[in-house]
Coordinates of C-alpha atoms in Angstrom, one line a residue:
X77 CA 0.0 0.0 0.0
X78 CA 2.8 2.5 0.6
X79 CA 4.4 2.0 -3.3
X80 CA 0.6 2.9 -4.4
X81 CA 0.4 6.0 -1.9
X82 CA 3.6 7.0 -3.5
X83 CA 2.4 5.9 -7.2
X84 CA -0.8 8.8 -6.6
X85 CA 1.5 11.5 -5.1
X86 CA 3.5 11.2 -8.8
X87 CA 0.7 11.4 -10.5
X88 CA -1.3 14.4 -9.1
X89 CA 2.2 15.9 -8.9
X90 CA 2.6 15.3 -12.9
X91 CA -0.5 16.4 -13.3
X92 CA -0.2 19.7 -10.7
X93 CA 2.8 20.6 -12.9
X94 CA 1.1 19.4 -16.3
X95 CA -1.9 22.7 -15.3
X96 CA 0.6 25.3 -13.9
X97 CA 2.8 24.8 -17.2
X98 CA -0.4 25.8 -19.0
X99 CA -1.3 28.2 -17.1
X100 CA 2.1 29.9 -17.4
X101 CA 2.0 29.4 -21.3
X102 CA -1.4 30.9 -21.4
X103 CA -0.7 33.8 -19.2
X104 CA 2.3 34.8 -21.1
X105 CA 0.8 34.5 -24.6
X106 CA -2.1 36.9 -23.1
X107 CA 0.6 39.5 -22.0
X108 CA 2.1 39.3 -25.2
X109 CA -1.2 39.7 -27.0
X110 CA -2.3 42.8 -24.8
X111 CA 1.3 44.4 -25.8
X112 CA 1.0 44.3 -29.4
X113 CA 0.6 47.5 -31.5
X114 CA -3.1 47.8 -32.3
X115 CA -3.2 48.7 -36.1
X116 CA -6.2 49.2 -38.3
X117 CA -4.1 49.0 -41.6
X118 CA -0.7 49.7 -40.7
X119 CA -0.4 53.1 -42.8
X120 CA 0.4 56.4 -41.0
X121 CA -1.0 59.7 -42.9
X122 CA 0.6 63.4 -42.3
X123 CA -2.0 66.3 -43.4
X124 CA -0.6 69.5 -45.3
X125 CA -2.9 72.8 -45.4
X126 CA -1.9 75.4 -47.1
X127 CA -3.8 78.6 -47.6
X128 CA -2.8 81.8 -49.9
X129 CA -4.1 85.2 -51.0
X130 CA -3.8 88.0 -53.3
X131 CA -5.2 91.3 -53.4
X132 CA -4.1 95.2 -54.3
X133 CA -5.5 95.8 -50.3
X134 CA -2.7 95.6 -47.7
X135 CA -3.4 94.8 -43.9
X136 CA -6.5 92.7 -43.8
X137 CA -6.9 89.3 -41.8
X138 CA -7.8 85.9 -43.0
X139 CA -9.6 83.4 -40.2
X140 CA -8.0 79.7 -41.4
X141 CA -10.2 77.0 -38.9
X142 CA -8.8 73.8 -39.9
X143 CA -9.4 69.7 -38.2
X144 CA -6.2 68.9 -36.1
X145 CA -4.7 65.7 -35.8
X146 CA -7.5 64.5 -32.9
X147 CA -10.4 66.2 -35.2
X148 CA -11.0 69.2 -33.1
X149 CA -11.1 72.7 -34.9
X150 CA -8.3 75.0 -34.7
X151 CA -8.4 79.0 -35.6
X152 CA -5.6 80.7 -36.9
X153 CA -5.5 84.6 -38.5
X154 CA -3.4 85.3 -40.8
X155 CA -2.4 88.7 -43.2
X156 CA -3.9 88.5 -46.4
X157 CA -1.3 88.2 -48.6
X158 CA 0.3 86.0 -46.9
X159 CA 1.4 82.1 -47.7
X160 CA 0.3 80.0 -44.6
X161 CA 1.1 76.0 -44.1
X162 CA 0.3 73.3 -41.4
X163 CA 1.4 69.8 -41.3
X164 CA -0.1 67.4 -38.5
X165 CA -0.7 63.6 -38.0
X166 CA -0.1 61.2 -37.6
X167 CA -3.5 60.4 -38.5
X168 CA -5.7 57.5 -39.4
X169 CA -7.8 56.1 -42.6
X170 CA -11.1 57.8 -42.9
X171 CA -9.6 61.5 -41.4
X172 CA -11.6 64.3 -42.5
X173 CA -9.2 67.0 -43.4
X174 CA -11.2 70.3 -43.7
X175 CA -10.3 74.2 -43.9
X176 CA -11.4 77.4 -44.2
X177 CA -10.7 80.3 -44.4
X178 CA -12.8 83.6 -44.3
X179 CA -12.0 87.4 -44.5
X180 CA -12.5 89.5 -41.7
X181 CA -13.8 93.1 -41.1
X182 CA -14.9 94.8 -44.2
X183 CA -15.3 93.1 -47.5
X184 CA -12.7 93.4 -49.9
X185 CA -13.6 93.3 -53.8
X186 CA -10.1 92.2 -55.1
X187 CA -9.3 89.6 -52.5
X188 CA -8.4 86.0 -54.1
X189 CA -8.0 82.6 -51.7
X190 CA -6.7 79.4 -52.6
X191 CA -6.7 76.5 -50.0
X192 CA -5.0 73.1 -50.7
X193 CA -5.1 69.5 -48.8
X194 CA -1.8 67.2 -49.1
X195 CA -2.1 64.0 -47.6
X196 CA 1.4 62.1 -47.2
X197 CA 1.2 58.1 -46.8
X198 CA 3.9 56.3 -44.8
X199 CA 6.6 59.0 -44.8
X200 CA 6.5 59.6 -48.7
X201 CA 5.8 62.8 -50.2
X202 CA 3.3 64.6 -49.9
X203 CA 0.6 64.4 -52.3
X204 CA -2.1 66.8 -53.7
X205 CA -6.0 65.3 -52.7
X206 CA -8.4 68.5 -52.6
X207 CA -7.9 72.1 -54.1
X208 CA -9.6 75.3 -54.3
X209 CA -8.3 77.7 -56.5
X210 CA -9.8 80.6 -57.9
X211 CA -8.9 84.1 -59.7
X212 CA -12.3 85.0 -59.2
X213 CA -12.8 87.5 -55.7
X214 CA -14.4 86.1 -52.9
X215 CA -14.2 86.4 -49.1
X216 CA -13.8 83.0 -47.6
X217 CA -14.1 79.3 -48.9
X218 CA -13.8 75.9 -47.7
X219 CA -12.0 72.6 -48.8
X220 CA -12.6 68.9 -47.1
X221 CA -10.6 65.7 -48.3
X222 CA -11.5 62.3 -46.0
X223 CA -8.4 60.0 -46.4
X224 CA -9.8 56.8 -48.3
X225 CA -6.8 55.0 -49.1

């Protein structure tokens, strides 16, 4: 009777070790799971705005609002005549980049914009997606480009 005492004492002690092995194995492979980089697609995207103007009038301001890298709207004023850029990200797929730009004070019959979107994929260069360019006067305008590749 005491060799079949000692015979069950291996075996739940096999069979201890045998569980806490996979528990260990488990536990790890979660860990390692819940470390990993969550990635939708793996592509990073960088936004360029840029906004210009022309006009023969000197010292009037421009009100650029533009979606920052978390999607909130941010204000900038700017001269008119003036070349104004912006570059933020990274960002994700499906990003709506959006900006516009409006005169402020008194109107201003000669005043041209132009507002352009770049989008850059994965550290390459960036690339034109959305642009509003016109030699016909007007006092603001808008421009939206959702990234979609």
């Amino acid at each position: 009777m005491n060799n079949n005492k000692r015979t069950n004492l291996k075996r739940k002690f096999r069979y201890t070790i045998s569980k806490l092995t996979w528990v260990i194995l488990f536990t790890i492979g979660m860990n390692t799971l819940g470390c990993m980089k969550e990635t939708t697609n793996g592509n990073e995207y960088f936004i360029k705005y840029e906004v210009s103007s022309s006009t023969t009038n000197s010292g009037g301001k421009l009100n650029v609002v533009f979606n920052d890298a978390n999607g909130r709207s941010k204000s900038n004023v700017i001269g008119t005549l003036t070349s104004w850029e912006v570059v933020l990200g990274p960002v994700k797929k499906g990003f709506n980049a959006t900006i516009s730009t409006t005169k402020e004070g008194s109107p201003d019959d000669e005043l041209k914009l132009n507002a352009q979107i770049f989008v850059s994929k994965n550290g390459n260069e960036f690339e034109l997606k959305k642009a509003d360019k016109s030699d016909v006067p007007r006092s603001s305008l808008q421009v939206s480009y959702t990234i979609d590749y």
